[in-house]
XYZ file of C-alpha atoms in Angstrom:
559
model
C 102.188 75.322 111.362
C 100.616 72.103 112.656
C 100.968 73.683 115.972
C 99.501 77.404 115.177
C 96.340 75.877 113.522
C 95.671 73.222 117.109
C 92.603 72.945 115.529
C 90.491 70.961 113.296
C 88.174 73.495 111.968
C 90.208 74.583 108.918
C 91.431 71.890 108.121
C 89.032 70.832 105.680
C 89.006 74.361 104.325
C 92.894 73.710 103.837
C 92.623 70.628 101.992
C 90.215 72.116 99.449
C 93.394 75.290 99.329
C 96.141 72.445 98.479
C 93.811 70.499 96.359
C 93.257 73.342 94.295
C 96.743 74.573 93.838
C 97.881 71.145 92.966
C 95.712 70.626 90.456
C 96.863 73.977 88.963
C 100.374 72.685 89.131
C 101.248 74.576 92.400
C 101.779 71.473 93.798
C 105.915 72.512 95.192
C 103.905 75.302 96.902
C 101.931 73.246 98.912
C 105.401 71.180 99.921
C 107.528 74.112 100.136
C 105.121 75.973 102.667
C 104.327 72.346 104.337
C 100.538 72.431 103.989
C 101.241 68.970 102.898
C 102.657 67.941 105.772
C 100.055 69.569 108.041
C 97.220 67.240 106.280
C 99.776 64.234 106.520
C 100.107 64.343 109.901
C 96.002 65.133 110.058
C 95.257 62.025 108.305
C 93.744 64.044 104.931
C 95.350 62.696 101.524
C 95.908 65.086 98.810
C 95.919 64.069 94.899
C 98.920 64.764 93.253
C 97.522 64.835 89.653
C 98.243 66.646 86.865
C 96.006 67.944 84.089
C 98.394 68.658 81.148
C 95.612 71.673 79.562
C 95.780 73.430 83.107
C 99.567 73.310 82.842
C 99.488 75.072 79.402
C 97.887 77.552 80.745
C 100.081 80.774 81.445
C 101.008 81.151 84.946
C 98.226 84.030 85.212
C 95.881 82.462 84.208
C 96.349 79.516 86.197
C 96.292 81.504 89.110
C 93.204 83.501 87.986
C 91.527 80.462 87.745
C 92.744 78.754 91.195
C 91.581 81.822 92.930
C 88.169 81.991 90.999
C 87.974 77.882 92.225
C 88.767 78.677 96.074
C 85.721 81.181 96.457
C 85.291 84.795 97.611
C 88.382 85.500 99.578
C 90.327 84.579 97.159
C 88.610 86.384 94.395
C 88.879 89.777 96.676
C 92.738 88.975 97.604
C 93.115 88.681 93.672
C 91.064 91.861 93.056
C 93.623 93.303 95.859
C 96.864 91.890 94.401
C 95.497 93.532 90.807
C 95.791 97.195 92.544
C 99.902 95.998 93.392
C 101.281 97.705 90.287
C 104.589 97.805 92.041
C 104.650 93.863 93.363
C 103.837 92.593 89.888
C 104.216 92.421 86.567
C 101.343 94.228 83.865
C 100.373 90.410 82.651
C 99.756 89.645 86.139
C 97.478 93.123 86.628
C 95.510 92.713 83.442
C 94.733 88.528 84.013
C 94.074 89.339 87.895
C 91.639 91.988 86.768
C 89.465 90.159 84.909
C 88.510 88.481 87.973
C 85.131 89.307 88.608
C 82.738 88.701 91.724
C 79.552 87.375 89.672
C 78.781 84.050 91.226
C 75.352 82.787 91.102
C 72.333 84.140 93.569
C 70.817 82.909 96.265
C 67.071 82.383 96.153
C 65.279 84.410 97.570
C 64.289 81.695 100.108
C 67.541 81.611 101.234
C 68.299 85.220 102.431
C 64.757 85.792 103.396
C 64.658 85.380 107.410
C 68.103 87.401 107.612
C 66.286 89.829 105.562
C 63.650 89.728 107.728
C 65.379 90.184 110.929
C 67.900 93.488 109.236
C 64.474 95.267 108.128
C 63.065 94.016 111.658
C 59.786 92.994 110.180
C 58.189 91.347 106.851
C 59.462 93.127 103.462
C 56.330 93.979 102.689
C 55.690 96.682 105.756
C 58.404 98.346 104.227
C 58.261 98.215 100.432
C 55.411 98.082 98.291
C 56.978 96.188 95.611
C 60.108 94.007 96.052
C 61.675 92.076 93.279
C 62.827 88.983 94.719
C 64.717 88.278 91.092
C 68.259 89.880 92.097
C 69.890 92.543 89.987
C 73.537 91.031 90.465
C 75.130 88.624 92.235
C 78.130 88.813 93.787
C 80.723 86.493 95.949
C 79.769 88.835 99.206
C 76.018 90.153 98.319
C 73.644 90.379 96.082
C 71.678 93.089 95.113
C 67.195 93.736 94.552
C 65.418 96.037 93.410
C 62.535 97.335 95.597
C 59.730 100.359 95.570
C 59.120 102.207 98.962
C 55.675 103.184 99.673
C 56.069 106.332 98.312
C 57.519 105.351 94.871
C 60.862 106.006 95.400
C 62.785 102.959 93.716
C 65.187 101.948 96.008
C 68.093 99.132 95.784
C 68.529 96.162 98.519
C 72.587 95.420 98.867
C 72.014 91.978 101.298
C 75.079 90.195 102.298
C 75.293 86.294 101.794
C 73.870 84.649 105.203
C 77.194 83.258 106.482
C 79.841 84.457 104.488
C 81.398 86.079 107.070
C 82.509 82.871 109.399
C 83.767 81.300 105.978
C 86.077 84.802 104.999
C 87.403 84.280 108.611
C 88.626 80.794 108.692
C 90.193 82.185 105.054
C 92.102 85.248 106.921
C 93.407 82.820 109.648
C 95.226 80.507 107.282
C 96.039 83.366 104.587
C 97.688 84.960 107.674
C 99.831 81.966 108.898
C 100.194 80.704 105.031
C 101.930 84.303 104.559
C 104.040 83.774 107.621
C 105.527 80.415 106.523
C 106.100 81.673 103.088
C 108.329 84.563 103.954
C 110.126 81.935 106.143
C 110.616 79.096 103.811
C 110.525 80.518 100.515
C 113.013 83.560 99.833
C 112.280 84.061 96.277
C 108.762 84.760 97.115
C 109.435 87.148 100.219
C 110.020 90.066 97.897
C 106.540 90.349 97.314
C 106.022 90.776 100.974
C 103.155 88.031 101.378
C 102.665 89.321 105.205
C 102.016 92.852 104.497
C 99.712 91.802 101.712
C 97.630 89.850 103.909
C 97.421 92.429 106.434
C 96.194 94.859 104.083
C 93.530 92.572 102.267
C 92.312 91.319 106.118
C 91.670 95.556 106.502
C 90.078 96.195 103.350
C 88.055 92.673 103.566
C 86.280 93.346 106.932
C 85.547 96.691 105.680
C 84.327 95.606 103.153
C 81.800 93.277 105.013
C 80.346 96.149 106.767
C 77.886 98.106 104.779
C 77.300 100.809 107.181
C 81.235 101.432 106.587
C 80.313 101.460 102.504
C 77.665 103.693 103.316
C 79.819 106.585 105.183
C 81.996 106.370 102.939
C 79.548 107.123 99.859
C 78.203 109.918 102.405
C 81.619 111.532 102.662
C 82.344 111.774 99.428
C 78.942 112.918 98.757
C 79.346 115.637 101.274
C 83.001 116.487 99.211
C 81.164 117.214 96.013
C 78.629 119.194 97.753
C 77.931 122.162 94.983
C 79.100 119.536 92.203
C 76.285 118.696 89.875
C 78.562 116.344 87.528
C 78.403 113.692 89.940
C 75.329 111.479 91.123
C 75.970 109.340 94.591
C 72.746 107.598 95.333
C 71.055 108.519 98.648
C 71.413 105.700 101.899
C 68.490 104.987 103.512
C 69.815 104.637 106.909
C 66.664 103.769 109.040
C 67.165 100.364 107.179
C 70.353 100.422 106.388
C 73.365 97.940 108.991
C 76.393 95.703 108.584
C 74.952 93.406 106.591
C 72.120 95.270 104.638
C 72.517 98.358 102.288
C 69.953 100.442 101.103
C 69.959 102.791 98.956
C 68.213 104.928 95.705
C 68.228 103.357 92.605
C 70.850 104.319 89.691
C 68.959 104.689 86.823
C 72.057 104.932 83.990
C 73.669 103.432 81.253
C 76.234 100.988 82.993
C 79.633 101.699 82.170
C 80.561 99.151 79.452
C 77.781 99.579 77.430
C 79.121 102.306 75.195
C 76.619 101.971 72.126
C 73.632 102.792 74.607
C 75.830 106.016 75.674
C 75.978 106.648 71.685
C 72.105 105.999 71.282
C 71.303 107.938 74.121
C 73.317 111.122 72.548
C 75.656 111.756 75.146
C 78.786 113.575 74.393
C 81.310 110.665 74.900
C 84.967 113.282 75.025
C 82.644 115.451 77.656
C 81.714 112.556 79.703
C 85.769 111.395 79.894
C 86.401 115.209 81.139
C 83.783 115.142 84.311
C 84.938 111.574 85.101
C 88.311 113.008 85.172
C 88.062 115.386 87.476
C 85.993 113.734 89.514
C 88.830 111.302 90.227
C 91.108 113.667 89.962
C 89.498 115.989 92.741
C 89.281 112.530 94.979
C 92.300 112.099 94.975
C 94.762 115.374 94.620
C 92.127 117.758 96.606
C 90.188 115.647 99.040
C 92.318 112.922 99.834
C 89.478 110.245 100.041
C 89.363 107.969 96.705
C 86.992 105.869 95.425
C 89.920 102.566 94.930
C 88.350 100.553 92.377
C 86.609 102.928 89.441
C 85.930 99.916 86.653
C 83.040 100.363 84.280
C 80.848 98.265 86.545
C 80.458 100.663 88.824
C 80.388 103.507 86.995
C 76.929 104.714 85.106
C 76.223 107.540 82.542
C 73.127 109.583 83.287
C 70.738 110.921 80.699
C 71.239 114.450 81.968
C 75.190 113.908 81.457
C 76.339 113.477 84.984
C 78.253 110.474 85.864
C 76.744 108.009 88.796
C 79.116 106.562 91.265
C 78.477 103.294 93.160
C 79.930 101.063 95.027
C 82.355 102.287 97.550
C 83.048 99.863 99.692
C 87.539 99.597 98.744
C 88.303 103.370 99.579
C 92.161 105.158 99.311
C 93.115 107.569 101.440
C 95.868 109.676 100.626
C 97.414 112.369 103.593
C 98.013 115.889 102.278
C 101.941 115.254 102.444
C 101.481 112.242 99.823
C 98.893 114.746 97.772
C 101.870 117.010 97.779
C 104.390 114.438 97.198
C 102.193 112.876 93.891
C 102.056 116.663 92.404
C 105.800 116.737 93.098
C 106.181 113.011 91.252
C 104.328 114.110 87.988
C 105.788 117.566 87.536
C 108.812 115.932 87.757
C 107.747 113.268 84.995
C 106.761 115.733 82.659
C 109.886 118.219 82.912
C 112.049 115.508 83.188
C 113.456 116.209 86.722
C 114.882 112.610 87.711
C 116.692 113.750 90.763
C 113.086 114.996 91.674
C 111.185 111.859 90.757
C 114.027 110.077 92.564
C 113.938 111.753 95.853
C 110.155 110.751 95.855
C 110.383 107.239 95.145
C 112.495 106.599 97.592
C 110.667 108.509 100.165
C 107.655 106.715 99.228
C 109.046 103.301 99.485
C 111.221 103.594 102.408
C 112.725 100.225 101.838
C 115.485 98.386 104.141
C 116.984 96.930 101.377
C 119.746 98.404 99.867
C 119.395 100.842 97.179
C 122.177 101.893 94.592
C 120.775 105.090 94.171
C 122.684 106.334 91.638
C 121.728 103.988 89.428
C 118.182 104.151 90.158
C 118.323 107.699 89.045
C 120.027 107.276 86.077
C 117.352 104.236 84.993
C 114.710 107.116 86.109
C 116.756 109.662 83.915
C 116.694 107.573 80.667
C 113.014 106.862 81.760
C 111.984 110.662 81.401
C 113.994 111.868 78.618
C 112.175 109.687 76.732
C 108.867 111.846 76.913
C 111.019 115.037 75.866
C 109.697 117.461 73.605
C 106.233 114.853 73.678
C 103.047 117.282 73.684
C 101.079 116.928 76.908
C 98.324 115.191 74.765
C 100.622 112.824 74.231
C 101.194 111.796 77.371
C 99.596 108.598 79.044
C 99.709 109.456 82.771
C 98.859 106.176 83.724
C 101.015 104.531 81.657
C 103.591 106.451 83.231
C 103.170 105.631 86.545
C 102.998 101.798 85.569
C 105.776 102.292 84.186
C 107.557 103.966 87.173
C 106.057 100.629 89.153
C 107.781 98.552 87.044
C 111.385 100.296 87.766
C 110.249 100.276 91.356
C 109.995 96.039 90.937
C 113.360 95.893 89.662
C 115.402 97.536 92.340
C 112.507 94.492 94.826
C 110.989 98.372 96.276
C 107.166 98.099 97.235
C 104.852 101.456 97.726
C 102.603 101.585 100.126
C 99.433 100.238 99.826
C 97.232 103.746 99.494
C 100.073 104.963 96.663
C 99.391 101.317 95.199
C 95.690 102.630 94.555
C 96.210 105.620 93.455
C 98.223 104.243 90.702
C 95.711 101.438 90.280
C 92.760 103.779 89.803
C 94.400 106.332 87.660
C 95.507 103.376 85.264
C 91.536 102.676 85.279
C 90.540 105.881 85.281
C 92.781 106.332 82.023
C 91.768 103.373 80.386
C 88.083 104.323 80.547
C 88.874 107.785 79.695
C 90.408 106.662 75.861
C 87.886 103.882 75.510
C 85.296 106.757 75.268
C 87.482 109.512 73.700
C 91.003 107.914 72.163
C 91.907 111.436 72.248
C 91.643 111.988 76.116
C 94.112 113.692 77.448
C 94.667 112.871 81.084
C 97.870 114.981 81.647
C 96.138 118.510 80.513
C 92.642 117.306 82.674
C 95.584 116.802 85.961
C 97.494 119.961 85.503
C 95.338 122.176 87.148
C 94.640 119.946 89.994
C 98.411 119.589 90.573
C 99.096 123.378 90.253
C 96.385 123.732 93.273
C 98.232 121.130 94.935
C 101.359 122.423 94.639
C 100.344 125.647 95.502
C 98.429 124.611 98.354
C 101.435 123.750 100.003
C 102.904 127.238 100.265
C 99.702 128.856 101.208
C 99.885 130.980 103.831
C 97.477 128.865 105.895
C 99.241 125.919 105.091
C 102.576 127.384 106.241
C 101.014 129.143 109.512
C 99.401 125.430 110.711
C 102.532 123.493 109.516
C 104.923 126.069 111.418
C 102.383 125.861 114.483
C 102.854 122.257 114.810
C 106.655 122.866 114.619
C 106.215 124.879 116.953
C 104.205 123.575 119.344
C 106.829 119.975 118.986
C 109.577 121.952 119.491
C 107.928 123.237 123.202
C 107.054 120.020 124.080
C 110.212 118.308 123.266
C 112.153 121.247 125.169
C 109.350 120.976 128.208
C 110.201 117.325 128.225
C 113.361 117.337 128.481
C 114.748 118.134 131.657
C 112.726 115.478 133.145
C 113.905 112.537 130.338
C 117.497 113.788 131.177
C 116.740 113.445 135.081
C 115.472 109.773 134.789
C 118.156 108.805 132.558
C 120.415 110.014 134.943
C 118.484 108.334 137.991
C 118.284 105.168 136.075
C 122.460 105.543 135.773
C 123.170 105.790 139.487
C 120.759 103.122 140.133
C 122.570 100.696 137.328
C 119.508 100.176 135.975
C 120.202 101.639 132.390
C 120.205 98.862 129.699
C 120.950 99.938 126.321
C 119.467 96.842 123.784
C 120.855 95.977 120.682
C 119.215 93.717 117.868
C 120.425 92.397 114.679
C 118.835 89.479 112.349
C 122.150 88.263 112.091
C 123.305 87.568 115.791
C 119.369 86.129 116.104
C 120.482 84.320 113.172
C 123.440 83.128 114.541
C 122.334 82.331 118.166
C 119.783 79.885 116.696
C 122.889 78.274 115.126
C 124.836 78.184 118.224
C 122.076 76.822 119.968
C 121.489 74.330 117.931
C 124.928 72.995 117.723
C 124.867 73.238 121.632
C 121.933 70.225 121.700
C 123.219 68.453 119.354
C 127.153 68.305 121.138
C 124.735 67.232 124.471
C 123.207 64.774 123.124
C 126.261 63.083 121.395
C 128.245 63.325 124.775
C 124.973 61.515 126.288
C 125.172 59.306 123.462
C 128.641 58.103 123.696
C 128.092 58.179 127.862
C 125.297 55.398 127.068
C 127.591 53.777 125.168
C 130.249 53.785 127.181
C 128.394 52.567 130.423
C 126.424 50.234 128.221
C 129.377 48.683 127.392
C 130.577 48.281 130.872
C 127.153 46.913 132.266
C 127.318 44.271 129.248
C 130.969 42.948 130.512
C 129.938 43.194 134.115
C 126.614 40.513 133.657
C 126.702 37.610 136.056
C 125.225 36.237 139.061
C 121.596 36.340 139.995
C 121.105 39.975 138.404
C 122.519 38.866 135.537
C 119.068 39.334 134.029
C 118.701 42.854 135.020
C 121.889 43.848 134.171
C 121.753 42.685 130.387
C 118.277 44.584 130.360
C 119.975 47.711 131.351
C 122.929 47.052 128.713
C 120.055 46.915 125.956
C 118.141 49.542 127.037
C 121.411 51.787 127.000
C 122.315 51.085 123.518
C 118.535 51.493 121.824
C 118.831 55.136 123.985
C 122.237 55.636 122.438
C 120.965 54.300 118.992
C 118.010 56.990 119.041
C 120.194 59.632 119.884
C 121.932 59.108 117.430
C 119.142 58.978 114.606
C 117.939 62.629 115.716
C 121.256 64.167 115.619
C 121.128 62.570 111.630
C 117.447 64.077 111.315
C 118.057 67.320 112.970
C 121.291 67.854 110.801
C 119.596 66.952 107.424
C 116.549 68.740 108.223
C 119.051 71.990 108.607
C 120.670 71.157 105.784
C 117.088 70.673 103.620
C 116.150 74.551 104.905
């Protein structure tokens, strides 16, 4: 690790990591990964205190709190790891999504000149009226509200001046931290630390680009073009760049303020249906999801459409998955566990072995427990928590755009019954999984899928008469090489390898000792002097020869 990092930049960043998970009593973490040895050998000191409250805490809570401590990346990476119904536990969800960007704002002072530069002239040749009192405040941005010449009220989305080189020097040591982890602590490789990473450094830097945001609120916009339910605020793009959004003002009741939605007269069971299906059409029709649908960004319009904001963490889900997800739930609900079965494992495509058998009988007892329950009844999202929580017990992971999908239907759910406790998500989905389900055997789905068969099958065929001539030509010319890889030879070779230096440099050892021995019985005469020098020097190379062998074997035997 001390190697990787060759450089002093993060190390203070990494200090403030350790210090922070110590004092959440994380402390055989920080040893087991060997950040502790990293700011050893860099000179830094680390505190190794205790506070017994922290250590009262839950184990969910403590690690809410660390990441709420370490700043923005971790905040998002916890928002990320909230959506990972299948890596953890429902305590862990529900305390992980409770963490929430606010943080407190800039003044205005202090995002003025990179305001300046984005609109590429004063604020004030470009809005009447700007409020420099921010709406929110978030760990990336910050949001104002502003009036264009013309009236229009508009809202100012301005990323925190230099929050980007900070996320950065986060993502390198998140990346190696993951590394070491899946080498030096088994128990925690399960949750597949790497490919976490990976997928929060993706959604992170996408989510640092607003122009990104705003496409993506266009294309979904363009998607419910004809649908009046749903309001997507207009982007202003002739102001609009990576690191400043603007866009119309939402003028709604905000999401968790339900006695507002009461006062204002709004049919709460009708609102619960259009935000339904607008999820529902996002995800089973279009393919192109809005990932994180929580009351905050989610607002109730007077005229009883729903506003959307916010789409900066986006799922996208091929047409083989949308088919695959119809397949999943029709299976739930008519209790067909070879079904549900076949699509797990499809889904999760795990190397590690599977007794399938008895994964379909634990799926089996699973379903016939919603027998004979009316589709009212059902909780969809409960479901498919529940089908993430078999998935954790047989150490299967889904991939990361399934992971969302479960994530926002369990959100979508939730908000559903917190303004109707009588929603009923399964009857809102059936249609859209008939259509889905359907749409598969189309005939225009059939004619393109059979096309692209087709059209494979040519190009294989025209291929291969000239694969089977170089494989021949690289025969005659001995120059085929057929490679052959397993973690266990690797494995083993390191082993080998090892034993190999350590057997050279005992024989070197013992040849020191020998011919140190000899040099010591052969002193006399006028090189006397030189000789006895050389006899020394021989047995303090023998002696620490001999104290690495001892080092290297018990540092084998500590890992």
């Amino acid at each position: 690790m001390w190697e990787t990092l060759g450089t002093v930049r993060d190390l203070g960043r990494l200090q403030e990591i350790a210090s922070v998970l110590i004092r959440y009593g994380y402390g055989d973490v920080v040893r087991r990964i060997g950040m502790a040895d990293v700011l050893e050998k860099a000179g830094r000191l680390l505190h190794w205190t205790r506070t017994e409250e922290l250590l009262r805490m839950s184990a969910p809570v403590r690690v809410r709190k660390a990441l709420q401590e370490l700043g923005p990346t971790f905040v998002k990476l916890g928002q990320v790891m909230a959506t990972r119904v299948d890596l953890l536990p429902p305590e862990w969800i529900d305390e992980l999504s409770e963490l929430q960007n606010a943080v407190p704002p800039l003044p205005f002072e202090a995002i003025a000149p990179q305001l300046e530069r984005d609109l590429g002239g004063p604020p004030h040749t470009v809005f009447d009226r700007l409020d420099e009192t921010p709406l929110a405040a978030a760990s990336l941005a910050q949001t104002h509200r502003a009036w264009l010449h013309d009236g229009t009220s508009v809202v100012l989305k301005v990323r925190r001046p230099g929050i980007r080189e900070v996320i950065e020097a986060d993502l390198r040591l998140l990346a190696r931290l993951a590394e070491i982890i899946e080498a030096q602590a088994p128990d925690l490789k399960r949750y597949h630390p790497t490919a976490v990473v990976h997928q929060f450094t993706q959604s992170l830097r996408r989510e640092l680009d607003f122009v990104a945001e705003c496409r993506n609120a266009e294309r979904i916009a363009g998607n419910f073009a004809g649908h009046d339910e749903i309001l997507i605020p207009r982007v202003h793009w002739q102001w609009t760049c990576e690191t400043l959004n603007v866009q119309d003002f939402v003028d709604g009741i905000p999401g968790r303020d339900l006695a507002a939605v009461d006062a204002a007269g709004l049919d709460r069971a009708e609102l619960a249906r259009i935000g339904a299906g607008i999820v529902l059409k996002m995800v089973l029709e279009d393919g192109f999801f809005h990932a994180d649908p929580h009351p905050g960004n989610i607002f109730y319009m007077r005229d009883g459409r729903i506003g959307v904001i916010d789409f900066g963490m986006i799922g996208r889900i091929s047409e083989r998955r949308r088919f695959q997800i119809a397949q999943l739930l029709n299976g739930m609900v008519t209790q067909d566990a070879e079904s549900v079965t076949d699509v797990l494992l499809e889904w999760t495509n795990s190397e590690t072995e599977v007794d399938e058998v008895q994964l379909q009988q634990d799926i089996g007892v699973f379903v016939d427990q919603y027998r004979g329950v009316p589709l009212k009844d059902l909780h969809v999202g409960a479901m498919l928590g529940d089908v993430a929580g078999i998935l954790r017990s047989y150490a299967l992971t889904l991939p990361a755009d399934l992971a969302l999908m479960i994530k926002a239907f369990l959100s979508l759910e939730g908000m559903g019954r917190q303004l109707d406790p009588d929603f009923d998500m399964a009857s809102a989905a059936r249609p859209y999984l008939e259509r889905a389900m359907l749409q598969q055997y189309s005939p225009h789905v059939l004619l393109r899928r059979g096309r692209r068969s087709l059209m494979a099958a040519l190009d294989l065929l025209g291929d291969l008469p000239r694969d089977a001539r170089r494989l021949l030509q690289m025969a005659r010319r001995g120059r085929l090489q057929i490679h052959v890889e397993t973690s266990a030879l690797q494995g083993f070779g390191e082993q080998v390898n090892r034993a190999a230096n350590r057997l050279t440099v005992g024989i070197v050892t013992a040849a020191l000792i020998i011919g140190s021995s000899i040099v010591m019985n052969s002193v006399g005469g006028i090189s006397s002097r030189w000789l006895l020098a050389i006899g020394v020097a021989g047995f303090v190379g023998a002696g620490l020869c001999g104290v690495w062998i001892l080092y290297s074997i018990w540092r084998s035997n500590r890992h």
